[in-house]
Backbone as a ProteinNet text record, in pm:
[ID]
protein_1_A
[PRIMARY]
MAAQKINEGLEHLAKAEKYLKTGFLKWKPDYDSAASEYGKAAVAFKNAKQFEQAKDACLREAVAHENNRALFHAAKAYEQAGMMLKEMQKLPEAVQLIEKASTMYLENGTPDTAAMALERAGKLIENVDPEKAVQLYQQTANVFENEERLRQAVELLGKASRLLVRGRRFDEAALSIQKEKNIYKEIENYPTCYKKTIAQVLVHLHRNDYVAAERCVRESYSIPGFNGSEDCAALEQLLEGYDQQDQDQVSEVCNSPLFKYMDNDYAKLGLSLVVPGGGIKKKSPATPQAKPDGVATAAADEEEDEYSGGLC
[TERTIARY]
5232.2	5154.2	4971.8	4946.8	4811.6	4823.3	4903.8	4951.9	4948.1	5027.6	5052.7	4893.1	4786.4	4703.6	4598.5	4602.6	4507.9	4572.2	4674.9	4746.6	4684.1	4676.4	4623.2	4464.7	4385.4	4274.3	4242.9	4354.2	4307.5	4331.6	4440	4445.9	4352.1	4266.1	4171.9	4040.6	4047.7	3929.9	3961	4057.5	4109.3	4071.6	4132.8	4080.1	3932.3	3886.8	3737.9	3653.8	3713.4	3647.9	3669.7	3813.5	3850.6	3748.6	3699.7	3626.7	3489.4	3460.6	3294.1	3305.2	3439.8	3430	3399	3331.3	3285.3	3376.2	3386.9	3453.2	3399.9	3492.8	3438.5	3431.2	3524.8	3509.9	3471.7	3411.5	3368.2	3243.1	3138	3041.9	2914	2975.2	2891.1	3031.4	2988.6	3087.3	3077.8	3190.6	3197.4	3194.4	3035	3030	3078	3091.5	3134	3282.2	3364.8	3518.6	3527.1	3466.5	3437.4	3391	3292	3238	3372.8	3416.5	3531.7	3649.6	3678.4	3757.9	3725.2	3592.6	3549.4	3570.4	3529.8	3510.7	3664.7	3750	3921.5	3956.1	3917.7	3922.2	3866.5	3771.7	3701.2	3790.8	3795.1	3886.7	4047.7	4087.7	4198.4	4186.1	4080.3	4040.2	4005.3	3941.4	3903.8	4014.9	4103.4	4238.4	4302.5	4283.1	4335.8	4293.3	4197.2	4077.3	4027.4	4028.4	3934.3	3819.8	3719.2	3595	3489	3538.9	3427.5	3430.9	3582.8	3610.9	3585.8	3603.1	3587.1	3411.8	3326	3164.7	3134.3	3227.3	3183.2	3233.9	3328.9	3372.6	3289.8	3216.7	3121.1	3006.9	2942.3	2825.4	2834.6	2965.5	2991.1	2988.5	3038	3032.3	2902.5	2811.2	2667.7	2606.3	2625.1	2566.7	2598.3	2728.9	2787.3	2726	2695	2625.9	2500.8	2406.5	2293.3	2261	2369.3	2374.1	2375.3	2416.6	2499.3	2365.9	2244.3	2128.3	2198.1	2279.2	2340.2	2311.7	2160.7	2117.2	2153.9	2227.8	2288	2391.1	2487.1	2598.7	2589.4	2502.5	2468.6	2435.8	2324.5	2304.4	2437.4	2506.2	2619.7	2692.2	2708.5	2795.7	2710.7	2566.4	2503.9	2525.4	2548.3	2525.7	2703.4	2784.8	2929.8	2916.4	2855.1	2887.2	2800.3	2657.5	2648.4	2746.7	2829.8	2924.7	3016.2	3039.3	3135	3080.8	2953.1	2902.3	2914.7	2864.7	2886	3017.5	3122.4	3244	3238.2	3184.6	3182.5	3066.5	3002.2	2924.4	2797	2757.8	2650.2	2544.1	2481.6	2426.5	2262.5	2213.7	2063.3	2129.3	2194.2	2243.7	2285	2358.8	2398.6	2271.7	2178.6	2061.5	1989.2	1994.5	1901.1	1973.3	2108	2156.5	2104.5	2119.7	2110.8	1999.3	1897	1739	1730.8	1810.4	1777	1852.5	1970.5	2017.8	1942.7	1868.5	1775.4	1654.3	1615	1494.6	1541.1	1663	1739.4	1750.4	1779.2	1809	1692.7	1577.6	1432.4	1379.5	1429.6	1397.3	1472	1606.8	1661.7	1626.8	1528.2	1501	1593.3	1652.7	1746.8	1657.9	1577.5	1514.7	1601	1668.7	1743.9	1842.5	1914.9	2000.1	1952.6	1849.5	1741.3	1743.2	1706.9	1621.2	1752.6	1845.6	1989.6	2102.7	2045	2082.4	2018	1859.4	1771.8	1802.2	1854.2	1874.1	1977.6	2099.4	2218.8	2208.1	2088.2	2063.3	1987	1891.5	1818.2	1950	2045.3	2136.9	2240.7	2222.4	2316.7	2272.2	2146.3	2027.8	1981.7	1985.9	1905.9	1920.3	2048.1	2063.6	2065.1	2055.3	2032.4	1865.8	1795.1	1675.9	1593.1	1531.7	1468.2	1368.7	1315.6	1192.6	1194.1	1308.7	1330.7	1402.7	1462.4	1523.2	1360.4	1288.1	1143.7	1113.7	1104.1	1012.6	1130.2	1254.3	1355.9	1338.5	1315.5	1304.7	1177.2	1070.7	930.2	919.1	1031.5	1032.9	1099.5	1223.8	1290.5	1199.2	1132.6	1041.2	960.8	889	798.2	858.2	970.5	1065.3	1076.3	1099.1	1115.3	983.8	910	774.2	710.5	730.5	707.9	755	886.3	987.9	937.1	844.4	814.2	917	1001.1	1117	1061.7	969	916.6	997.7	1096.9	1173.8	1274.8	1330.5	1389.3	1276.7	1180.8	1079.2	1060.9	1011.9	979.6	1085.2	1169.3	1323.7	1324.5	1309.4	1304.7	1165.9	1086.3	961.8	992.9	1061.3	1055.3	1156.7	1284	1321.5	1291	1194.6	1091.3	1033.7	946.4	848.2	958.2	1062	1139.6	1162.8	1221	1231.5	1111.7	1012.7	842.9	854.7	845.8	867.2	937.8	1069.7	1157	1129.8	1093.1	997.3	877.6	808.7	681.1	588.8	613.2	479.4	394.3	301.4	261.2	150.6	76.4	-40.7	14.1	145.2	240.8	305.5	359.7	404.8	316.9	204.5	77.3	68.7	31.4	5.1	134.2	273	374.7	399.3	379.5	391	260.8	182.9	48.2	79.1	146.3	178.9	329.8	395.2	494.6	399.3	345.2	271.7	184.3	124.6	72.8	150.5	289.3	372.6	447.3	469	530.4	412.7	288.4	185.4	181.9	220.8	184.7	313.8	455.1	546.5	520	423.9	430.2	529.5	573.4	656.7	576.9	510.2	421.3	479.4	568.6	652.6	658.5	716	730.2	620.4	497.6	375.4	349.5	356.5	326.7	422.3	540.9	619.5	576.8	524.6	475.9	319.8	262.6	137.9	167.5	294.4	329	359.9	440.3	484.2	365.5	280.3	131.4	70.1	67.9	-5.8	27.9	190.5	276.4	242.9	239.8	217	61.3	-6.6	-168.2	-169.1	-108.9	-158.4	-71.7	44	107.5	-1.4	-82.1	-153.1	-295.1	-300.1	-402.1	-513.5	-505.8	-612.8	-621.4	-693.3	-712.8	-783.1	-880.4	-968.7	-904.4	-817.3	-736	-645.7	-587	-489.3	-558.4	-689.8	-740.9	-756.3	-839.5	-873.3	-752.2	-622.6	-499.2	-507.5	-490.5	-455	-604.9	-753.8	-825.9	-836.5	-773.7	-758.3	-625.3	-546.2	-427.9	-420.3	-575.5	-598.6	-610	-630.4	-661.8	-504.9	-418.5	-264.7	-229.1	-196.9	-184.2	-69.5	-108.4	-15.6	-24.5	-92.9	-85.9	-177.4	-304.1	-355.8	-305.5	-256.8	-197.4	-36.3	14.8	159.4	201.3	307.7	328.5	328.9	347.4	318.7	171.6	84.2	-79.4	-90.6	-49.9	-71.2	-54.4	68.4	139.2	61.6	29.4	-32.5	-195.6	-282.4	-381.1	-359.2	-234.1	-224.6	-229.9	-138.6	-107.7	-226.1	-318	-441.3	-529.8	-516.9	-618.7	-550	-391.1	-345.4	-397.5	-380.3	-377.6	-534.5	-661.6	-787.2	-810.8	-764.4	-781.8	-688.4	-611.5	-526.2	-441.5	-373.2	-326.3	-158.1	-90.3	55.9	124.7	100.9	190	199.2	77.9	87.2	119.1	115.1	161.9	325.2	365.5	514.8	572.6	508.8	558.9	585.5	464.2	449	557.6	590.5	647.9	814.6	843.9	975.9	987.9	920.9	955.3	1048	1120.4	1220.4	1151.8	1046.5	952.2	955.6	944.1	921.1	1062	1163.7	1275.1	1370.3	1383.9	1459.5	1395	1287.4	1235.8	1346.9	1327	1407.5	1394.7	1554.2	1515.4	1432.7	1384.3	1276	1160	1112.2	994.8	1006.2	1131.3	1174.7	1140.6	1160.3	1175.8	996.8	917.6	794.2	735.1	762.7	731.4	745.9	906.6	931.1	876.3	854.7	771.8	606.1	536.2	410.5	350.9	269.8	194.9	71.5	-33.7	-164.1	-237.7	-339.6	-422	-440	-423.3	-441.3	-334.4	-216	-80.8	-148.3	-239	-243.6	-277	-285.9	-284.1	-198.5	-118.4	-17.5	-92.4	-46.5	-105.1	-26.3	-111.8	-41.1	10.6	95	116.9	63.7	-9.4	-101.6	-4.4	-58.2	26.5	-7.7	112.5	134	53.3	-54.3	-134.8	-52.7	-66.9	18.6	-66.4	24.6	-18.2	-85.7	-241.1	-287.3	-327.9	-323.1	-391.7	-522.5	-570.3	-669.1	-791.1	-781.6	-901.7	-948.9	-823.9	-871.8	-918.2	-875.4	-937.3	-1097.4	-1090	-1255.5	-1332.1	-1258	-1345.2	-1394	-1259.1	-1295.5	-1435.4	-1417	-1525	-1641.5	-1648.5	-1810.5	-1849.5	-1771.6	-1793.5	-1881.3	-1784.3	-1815.1	-1955.6	-1974.3	-2088.3	-2227.6	-2189.8	-2287.7	-2327	-2217.3	-2230.8	-2348	-2377.5	-2468.7	-2543.7	-2560	-2668.5	-2828.7	-2828.5	-2971.9	-2993.9	-2907.1	-2908.9	-2862	-2837.2	-2749.1	-2844.8	-2956.2	-3038.2	-3032.8
1246.9	1238.3	1317.5	1242.6	1315.5	1460	1515.2	1636.7	1727.9	1689.6	1755.9	1790.5	1689.4	1694.4	1760.1	1793.4	1875.4	2028.4	2023	2163.8	2218.5	2132.9	2150.3	2177	2115	2149.6	2290	2300.5	2450	2555.5	2531.6	2622.7	2679.2	2582.2	2580.2	2663.4	2629.2	2679.8	2811.9	2879.5	3010.1	3076.9	3012.9	3085.4	3089.1	3000.6	3018.4	3117.2	3136.8	3231.7	3363.2	3390.7	3523	3539.4	3445.3	3450.1	3486.7	3481.6	3509.9	3628.8	3700.5	3868.7	3926.3	4037.6	4145.9	4275.2	4394	4503.5	4639.1	4725.8	4833.2	4809.7	4764.4	4736.7	4581.1	4516.2	4380.8	4367	4407.7	4413.5	4257.8	4167.8	4015	3934.3	3818.7	3741.5	3643.8	3567.9	3501.3	3312.9	3308.2	3162.2	3067	3092.2	2960.7	2957.8	3032.3	3006.6	2928.8	2998.5	2946.8	2805.4	2791.7	2635.4	2544.8	2597.3	2488	2486.7	2593.2	2579.8	2466.9	2498.9	2398	2235.3	2248.3	2117.8	2044.7	2127.5	2083.3	2053.7	2152.6	2109.5	1998.8	1956.5	1807.1	1688.1	1698.4	1611.2	1576.8	1683.9	1680.3	1639.7	1690.7	1651.6	1483.2	1471.7	1293.6	1217.8	1241.7	1198.2	1147.8	1253.6	1267.7	1198.1	1154.8	1057	1179.7	1268.7	1365	1388.5	1318.9	1294.5	1379.3	1473.8	1539.5	1671.9	1713.1	1836.7	1803.5	1683	1675.7	1712.3	1645	1663.7	1825.8	1908.4	2039.2	2118	2077.5	2152.3	2103.1	1996	1964.8	2045.3	2058.3	2135.7	2280.1	2333.2	2464.9	2478.8	2388.7	2374.4	2374.5	2306.1	2278.1	2432.5	2508.2	2607.9	2725.5	2710.7	2802.3	2765.4	2660.4	2630.7	2676.7	2643.2	2700	2843	2902.4	3074.7	3109.5	3030.4	3038.8	2985.7	2929.7	2873.2	2747.8	2697.1	2559.4	2419.2	2404	2294.2	2179.9	2124.7	1984	1987.9	2094.3	2071.5	2078.1	2148.5	2165.3	2025.5	1932	1818.2	1712.7	1710.9	1637.9	1677.6	1815.5	1831.6	1758.5	1767.4	1711.1	1574.8	1498.2	1375.8	1323.8	1403.3	1373.1	1378.2	1483.3	1501.1	1380.7	1315	1217.4	1055.8	1078.5	954.1	968	1113.9	1145.2	1086.2	1122.1	1083	888.3	876.2	716.2	654	716.6	708.3	692	784.2	805.2	738.5	632.6	542.2	607.6	716.4	810.6	786.6	657.9	633.5	721.2	734.4	801.6	938.2	989.7	1143.1	1111.4	1049.3	1029.3	1032.7	927.3	910.3	1040.7	1130.8	1255	1337.1	1339.5	1441.8	1393.6	1272.2	1190.6	1227.6	1226.1	1254.2	1387.2	1460.6	1598.3	1635.1	1561	1581.9	1503.9	1392.5	1359.4	1463.2	1507.9	1606.6	1727.9	1796.6	1864.5	1864.3	1686.4	1645.5	1651	1615.9	1630.3	1763.1	1882.8	1993.3	2030.6	1970.3	2023.3	1965.9	1858.5	1783.8	1659.6	1597.3	1502.5	1385.5	1302.6	1229.1	1098.7	1042.5	915.8	925.1	1054.9	1082.7	1051.5	1144.4	1104	989.6	907	784.6	687.1	692.8	622.4	662.5	810.9	862.7	760.9	773	709.6	578.5	509.5	365.1	334.4	413	420	413.9	547.1	558.6	409	361.5	272.5	154.6	140.9	20.6	20.6	180.8	222.8	174.7	211.4	178.1	37.1	-32.6	-179	-241	-245.3	-364.4	-272.1	-147.4	-75.9	-42	31.5	61.4	16.1	-100.2	-166.3	-86.7	-30	20.4	128.6	209	315.8	305.6	200.9	128.1	95.4	39.4	-0.4	147.4	239	353.3	421	428.3	484.7	380.4	257.3	180.1	216	224.3	263.1	395.5	503.7	617.4	607.6	527.7	503.8	460.3	342.6	304.5	394.9	466.8	575.9	688.2	703.7	815.8	733	582.3	548.3	514.4	485	437.6	569.1	701.2	827.2	843.9	795.4	807.9	699.6	623.5	506	374.3	382.8	274.6	162.5	100.8	7.9	-120	-147.1	-256.2	-228.6	-96.8	-62.4	-41.7	12.4	38	-90.8	-184.5	-317.2	-396.7	-390	-427.9	-357.9	-228.8	-150.2	-206.8	-232.2	-259.7	-438.2	-494.4	-620.4	-623.7	-519.7	-554	-467.2	-382.7	-318.8	-462.8	-547.2	-647.1	-755.3	-795.4	-899.3	-803.7	-664.7	-631.8	-643.6	-617.5	-636.8	-778.3	-873.9	-1020.6	-1058.1	-1017	-1028.5	-986.4	-872.5	-787.1	-851.6	-985	-1017.4	-901	-806.3	-725.9	-752.2	-863.8	-926.1	-840.1	-758.4	-676.3	-589.1	-518.1	-460.1	-496.5	-630	-694.1	-780.7	-793.3	-820.7	-752.4	-604	-502.9	-453.2	-475.6	-443	-558.3	-687.9	-791.9	-791.4	-729.2	-708.9	-602.5	-517.8	-386.1	-451.9	-498.9	-581.8	-668.1	-754.2	-832.6	-775	-641.4	-562.8	-517.1	-484.6	-416.8	-537.7	-624.8	-746.1	-797.4	-775.3	-812.8	-734.4	-566.2	-475.4	-465.2	-532.8	-549.8	-701.8	-761.2	-918.3	-1010.7	-999.9	-1094.2	-1181.7	-1269.6	-1365.9	-1450.7	-1527.9	-1643.6	-1575.1	-1462.3	-1384.8	-1361.8	-1316	-1331.5	-1432.6	-1572.3	-1668.6	-1692.8	-1679	-1665.9	-1576.9	-1438.6	-1346	-1425.8	-1476.8	-1542.6	-1634.9	-1695	-1799.7	-1730.2	-1629.6	-1540.2	-1482.9	-1431.2	-1370	-1492	-1583.5	-1701.5	-1732	-1735.8	-1744.2	-1664.3	-1554.2	-1438.9	-1431.4	-1465.9	-1468.4	-1566.4	-1680.6	-1793.9	-1761.7	-1677.5	-1663.7	-1555.7	-1491.4	-1386.9	-1474	-1587.6	-1679.1	-1617.1	-1576.3	-1529.3	-1656.3	-1727.9	-1833.7	-1790.1	-1695	-1659.9	-1563.8	-1479.5	-1364.9	-1479.1	-1579	-1685.5	-1759.3	-1788.7	-1864.1	-1746.5	-1618.6	-1527.7	-1489.2	-1497.8	-1442.5	-1572.2	-1693.6	-1799.3	-1782.7	-1738.8	-1727.5	-1640.9	-1505.8	-1419.8	-1436.9	-1540.9	-1550.1	-1629.3	-1698.1	-1767.9	-1690.9	-1566.5	-1452.3	-1416.4	-1469	-1451.2	-1560.4	-1490.9	-1638.4	-1709.7	-1831.6	-1954.8	-1997.2	-1923	-1962	-2088.6	-2119.4	-2197.6	-2341.1	-2445.8	-2539.5	-2567.4	-2450	-2451	-2517.1	-2547.5	-2634.8	-2545.5	-2375.1	-2309.1	-2315.3	-2326.6	-2331.5	-2456.9	-2572.9	-2670.8	-2715.9	-2673.4	-2650.4	-2585.5	-2454.6	-2401.8	-2434.9	-2504.9	-2587.2	-2671	-2786.4	-2860.8	-2803.4	-2691.2	-2622.5	-2560.7	-2502.1	-2482.2	-2566.1	-2661.4	-2815.2	-2841.6	-2881.7	-2938.7	-2843	-2688.6	-2592.1	-2609.3	-2639	-2634.7	-2742.7	-2855.3	-2983.1	-3018.4	-2911.9	-2921.5	-3036	-3047.7	-3166.8	-3122.9	-3111.5	-3054.9	-3147.1	-3292.7	-3335	-3276.8	-3267.5	-3242.9	-3072.8	-3004.9	-2853.5	-2884.3	-2935.9	-2941.3	-2986	-3117.4	-3140.2	-3051.3	-2988.8	-2897.1	-2761.6	-2723.5	-2635.8	-2685.3	-2795.4	-2848.4	-2880.7	-2855.7	-2901	-2781.3	-2832.8	-2726.3	-2608.1	-2598.5	-2487.6	-2390.4	-2417.3	-2329.8	-2311.8	-2403.6	-2397.2	-2290.6	-2275.7	-2210.1	-2066.2	-2019.5	-1889.7	-1811.3	-1650.4	-1601.8	-1627.7	-1622	-1666.8	-1661.2	-1530	-1454.9	-1551.4	-1576.8	-1647.9	-1816.7	-1851.7	-2024.6	-2016.1	-1935.9	-1958.4	-1964.9	-1849.8	-1820.5	-2000.6	-2056.8	-2181.8	-2297.2	-2282.5	-2418.6	-2373.7	-2266.5	-2234.8	-2239.2	-2285.9	-2238.7	-2365.4	-2351.1	-2471.3	-2405.9	-2553.9	-2555.6	-2522.1	-2453.5	-2421.5	-2517.8	-2517.7	-2589.8	-2708.3	-2695.8	-2758.7	-2898.7	-2897.7	-3001.3	-3140.2	-3234.3	-3371.6	-3460.2	-3561.4	-3614.3	-3764.8	-3795.9	-3902.3	-4007.3	-4136.2	-4208.8	-4351	-4405.9	-4493.2	-4599.3	-4676.3	-4808.2	-4886.6	-4964.8	-5050.3	-5212.3	-5242.4	-5405	-5503.7	-5555.5	-5672.2	-5776.7	-5836.9	-5940.8	-6081.6	-6179	-6278.9	-6363.1	-6392.6	-6490.7	-6639.9	-6727	-6844.1	-6855.1	-6941.3	-6897.5	-6939.1	-7037	-7066.6	-6926.7	-6893.8	-6735.9	-6644.6	-6611.5	-6519.1	-6524.2	-6660.3	-6694.2	-6658	-6750.7	-6748.3	-6599.5	-6505.3	-6354.6	-6307.2	-6338.5	-6249.3	-6324.4	-6424.5	-6496	-6428.8	-6443.1	-6338.9	-6193.1	-6143.8	-6006.8	-6020.4	-6072.6	-6124.4	-6140.5	-6251.2	-6293.6	-6144.9	-6076.2	-5947.9	-5869.7	-5850.8	-5758.4	-5828.9	-5955.1	-6008.1	-6015.9	-5922.1	-5891.5	-5748	-5680.4	-5577.8	-5478.6	-5311.7	-5245.8	-5238.2	-5225.4	-5231.5	-5344.1
2174.5	2048.9	2126.7	2229.5	2286.1	2291.1	2376.1	2401.4	2301.3	2191.7	2085.4	1978.8	2013.6	1918.2	2035.1	2142.9	2238.5	2203.9	2228.9	2148.2	2023.7	1950.7	1831.5	1829	1881.2	1900.8	1986.2	2065.9	2147.1	2035.9	1960.6	1905.6	1776.4	1743.2	1663.4	1711.3	1857	1912.7	1920.6	1960.1	1993.5	1827.2	1729.5	1595.5	1574.8	1594.6	1600.2	1675.2	1778	1871.7	1820.8	1737.7	1652.2	1575	1472.5	1379.7	1407.2	1543.3	1572.3	1672.7	1651.9	1733.2	1627.5	1681.3	1575.9	1633.3	1554	1567.6	1512.6	1483	1447.7	1277.2	1228.8	1081.2	1059.6	1162.7	1136.3	1235.7	1116.3	1219.8	1195.4	1151.9	1137.6	1187	1235.5	1270.8	1153	1139.6	1013.1	1077.8	1040.9	1113.9	1055.6	923.8	833	871.6	858.8	914.7	1046.5	1130.7	1276.7	1289.4	1235.9	1205.9	1179.8	1074.5	1023.6	1124.6	1202.3	1288.1	1406.2	1453.3	1550.6	1512	1392.9	1317.1	1321.5	1273	1297.3	1446.1	1536.5	1666.1	1743.3	1689.3	1727.8	1691.5	1572.2	1509.6	1572.3	1632.3	1690.2	1825.9	1908.9	2024.1	2051.8	1916.6	1918.3	1878.4	1813.8	1803.9	1909.1	1991.2	2140.9	2247.4	2197.7	2278.5	2375.2	2375.2	2454.6	2399.3	2448.1	2362	2429.2	2567.6	2602.8	2568.9	2518	2453.5	2298.5	2243	2111.6	2095.2	2191.7	2191.8	2200.9	2280.8	2283.2	2161.5	2100.6	1969.5	1899.8	1857.9	1789.9	1801.4	1925.9	1933.6	1920	1922.6	1917.1	1734.4	1662.6	1506.8	1486.2	1566.4	1516	1518.3	1630	1664.5	1538	1514	1407.1	1271.9	1231.5	1104.5	1114.8	1231.9	1211.5	1217.2	1280.9	1261.9	1128.4	1081.7	912.2	841.8	882.5	813.8	724.2	762.8	706.8	773.7	765.7	827.1	804.9	706.7	683.4	738.8	763.1	833.4	979.3	1014	1141.8	1204.8	1129	1147.3	1175	1086.2	1055.8	1210.9	1244	1356.6	1480.1	1488.5	1605.9	1622.5	1475.7	1489.5	1537.3	1508.8	1536	1717.4	1772.8	1873.4	1967.6	1893.5	1956.1	1947.9	1861.6	1846.9	1974	1972.4	2107.9	2233.5	2224	2359.2	2389.2	2261.3	2243.7	2294.4	2258.3	2323.1	2466	2521.2	2689.5	2729.3	2657.7	2716.3	2767.8	2708.3	2749.2	2650.9	2638.1	2538.6	2504.4	2604.5	2598.6	2564.6	2617.4	2553.2	2401.3	2374.3	2267.4	2153.5	2167.2	2131.6	2111.5	2185.4	2202.1	2087.9	2079.4	1965.2	1826.6	1802	1674.4	1625	1744.1	1671.3	1634	1729	1681.7	1554.9	1522.4	1375.2	1287.1	1331.8	1212.7	1159.7	1257.8	1258.2	1180.7	1188.9	1092.9	963.9	927.9	798.2	727.8	817.1	740.8	697	771.1	757.7	636	607.7	493.7	371.6	384.3	265.8	224.2	336.9	284.5	382	364.7	459	426.2	374.1	352.6	476.8	474.4	569.6	734.1	714.5	859.9	898	803	841.5	860.5	812.7	841.2	973.8	1018.6	1167	1261.1	1218	1342.7	1351	1238.6	1243	1335.7	1313.7	1394.3	1529.7	1575.2	1710.5	1766.7	1662	1735.8	1776.4	1678.1	1711.4	1847	1851.3	1977.8	2121	2111.4	2203.3	2235.5	2149.7	2134.8	2270.4	2311.9	2433.3	2566.9	2537.7	2696.9	2720.2	2606.8	2622.3	2507.3	2481.6	2387.4	2334	2443.6	2400.7	2318.2	2377.5	2280.9	2133.7	2120.6	2004.7	1912.5	1947.2	1899.2	1812.3	1940.9	1880.1	1752.4	1748.9	1652.1	1554.2	1552.2	1420.4	1351.5	1452.3	1372.6	1301.6	1368.8	1323.3	1170.6	1186.8	1047.7	939.6	974.9	868.1	828.9	898.3	864.4	778.3	787.9	686	570.1	570.8	423	357	443.9	379.1	319.8	387.1	300.4	200.5	182.7	52.3	-32.9	-11.5	-79.5	-122.7	5	-28.3	90.3	24.2	109.2	158.8	73.7	131	258.2	263	379.5	491.7	502.5	553.9	630	549.9	637	673.6	661.4	702.4	888.3	890.1	991.9	1060.7	1052.7	1097.4	1152.9	1078.5	1110.9	1258.1	1272.1	1363.3	1493.4	1455	1542.7	1639.7	1523.2	1583.2	1658	1630.3	1683.3	1839.6	1836.1	1996	2095.8	2007.1	2093	2146.4	2035.6	2096.8	2191.3	2165	2283.2	2423.4	2428.6	2563.3	2578.9	2524.1	2553.3	2533.5	2476.9	2416.8	2309.6	2336.1	2213.9	2157.1	2232.8	2175.8	2074.8	2089.3	1981.2	1893	1940.8	1822.2	1733	1750.9	1706.9	1547.3	1601.2	1516.9	1421.4	1497.1	1412.5	1291	1321.1	1219.5	1128.6	1172.7	1055.4	948.4	1003.1	910.8	830.9	858.7	799.7	677	724.4	628.2	520.3	570.4	461	382.8	387.8	314.3	212.5	264.5	167.8	99.6	128.7	22.2	-112.9	-44.1	-127.2	-242.9	-193.3	-303.8	-329.5	-327.1	-400.7	-326.7	-242.7	-159.5	-86.2	-156.2	-63.9	24.6	-21.1	50.4	193	179	317.6	368.6	325.7	393	465	410.7	477.6	601.5	612	732.6	839.5	807.8	907.1	938	860.6	922.2	1045.7	1030.7	1129.8	1243.6	1250.9	1337.8	1403.6	1332.3	1386.6	1497.4	1419.3	1491.3	1620.1	1595.6	1748.1	1840.9	1807	1907.2	1958.1	1874.9	1907.9	2010.8	1978.8	2055.4	2192	2228.5	2364.7	2391.4	2332.4	2393.6	2440.5	2409.9	2475	2365.5	2258.9	2175.5	2042.6	2081.5	1947.1	1849	1883.8	1783.6	1675.8	1742.9	1649.2	1544.7	1618.4	1557.6	1445.3	1476.2	1345.6	1229.2	1293.5	1185.2	1077.2	1140.4	1055.3	944.3	999.6	892	815	816	742.4	637.5	658.1	594.7	503.8	542.6	448.6	339.3	324.8	227.3	96	120.6	12.9	-53.2	-4.1	-30.3	-126.1	-264.5	-362.5	-302.2	-324.5	-283.9	-165.9	-57	43.2	84.3	47.2	53.5	-35.6	54.3	-8.9	17.1	71.5	84.7	247	263.9	358.7	484.6	499.7	574.2	628.7	545.8	553	652.4	599.3	643	795.2	803	943.5	1038.8	989.9	1084.2	1109.6	1006.6	1030	1138.3	1116.6	1254.8	1355.7	1347.2	1499.3	1567	1499.6	1560.4	1581.1	1501.4	1541.7	1700.2	1700.4	1821.8	1957.8	1897.4	2009.4	2059.6	1990.1	1991.9	2088.4	2028.1	2126.2	2262.7	2246	2388.7	2370.8	2235.6	2243.3	2230.5	2352.9	2329.6	2243.1	2256.6	2143.6	2004.9	1934.4	1813.3	1783.3	1924	1884.6	1889.9	1975	2009.8	1875.7	1801.8	1686.6	1559.2	1569.3	1462.9	1468.6	1618.9	1643.7	1652.1	1645	1648	1506	1414.3	1257.3	1194.9	1106.9	1050.3	1005.9	937.1	925.6	1048.4	1141.7	1251.5	1337.4	1349.4	1420.7	1339	1203.1	1117.3	1093.8	1167.7	1138.8	1232.3	1237	1319.5	1449.9	1538.5	1666.1	1756.7	1753.7	1847.1	1860.9	1706.9	1684.7	1698	1688.5	1691.7	1828.4	1907.4	2070	2107.7	2058.6	2078.1	2056.3	1939.5	1914.7	2019.4	2040.5	2147.1	2274.5	2344.4	2416.9	2459.4	2329.4	2343	2405.7	2512	2566.7	2568.9	2520.8	2514.9	2644.5	2632.5	2770.6	2846.3	2993	3098.4	3098.8	3011.3	3011.7	2933.9	2869.8	2751.7	2797.4	2714.6	2726.1	2646.7	2695.5	2625.3	2544	2456.2	2384.6	2419.6	2501.1	2537.9	2437.7	2442.8	2326.3	2353.6	2311.1	2318.7	2417.6	2505.7	2574.8	2507.7	2532.9	2455.6	2537.1	2486.6	2565	2598.2	2732.2	2757	2686.5	2661.7	2600	2740.8	2724.6	2796.7	2744.7	2819.4	2768.2	2715.7	2615.2	2573.5	2666.9	2724.9	2812.5	2896.8	2937.2	3064.8	2972.4	2867.1	2803.8	2759.1	2721.9	2674.5	2807.6	2917.2	3053.8	3092.4	3066.6	3106.3	3032.4	2889.9	2797.6	2864.2	2878.8	2903.5	3033	3124.5	3300.5	3232.5	3149.8	3098	3045.9	2980.7	2896	3011.4	3103.1	3200	3295.2	3297.4	3402	3343.3	3219.9	3145.9	3077.6	3112.1	3051.6	3062.9	3173.5	3236.7	3214	3122.5	3103.7	3229.2	3214.7	3294.3	3419.3	3437.7	3548.2	3633.5
[MASK]
++++++++++++++++++++++++++++++++++++++++++++++++++++++++++++++++++++++++++++++++++++++++++++++++++++++++++++++++++++++++++++++++++++++++++++++++++++++++++++++++++++++++++++++++++++++++++++++++++++++++++++++++++++++++++++++++++++++++++++++++++++++++++++++++++++++++++++++++++++++++++++++++++++++++++++++++++++++++

């Protein structure tokens, strides 16, 4: 079966080369027909699991479409070549080709397709190169934002923010979450703004920037419904505990369902939050041991006598 598909692919390649040849009666290559044959060759090689040959056929198809000024089809072929590289576990190279395809989609005037390609590239590379994935998700968000598709844009920004937190790149994460929050405010999704404020505060406290964390809460009072919400009350309690270096109070807030059931990356920030200097623990009051009445009275009298003449 594989050998048959390989032979089929080679036949299509040979036909494509013929379409590209020029002669006395044929002055111009037939790029359209050649691209079609290269595409068929790529499918045959892919079915035979000959991904290197399939990738080469896709690249030739892309060039033929470019020569024919068919940008959309050229971009599709570059994207397919990237998918062949993915099958070969050559992920950075795959992402490069998908990015090239995305640029061509934009040039062709199909931004939605460009954004979807970039998102796919981000998913491919996320576990291998999170930094590159963040860049791709941010690019995708920009494309969607330019098209005024804010819900899709903010979803991609959220992915970027979580990756930044996971990589402990807190300065960049704080800016990314603020951008998310601004968009949620613009589309009037206020309850999600409250959650983003919690995320912001946790990030700022992990940056050891209490002032920025407090400012986030203060600025959020202008968001309808925030003041008086359970999110607001919890954040005020968290900041109070952090400011007083009360680890028990901070841990109690961060272990509450409101914090524990956030996105996993933010929940982990809460659980690992430590107040400056290690904090103080509230000691439970010791139960006084019962003493005979006479002993207690004698002790009290002795204490009174000790200070009866004044401190000096």
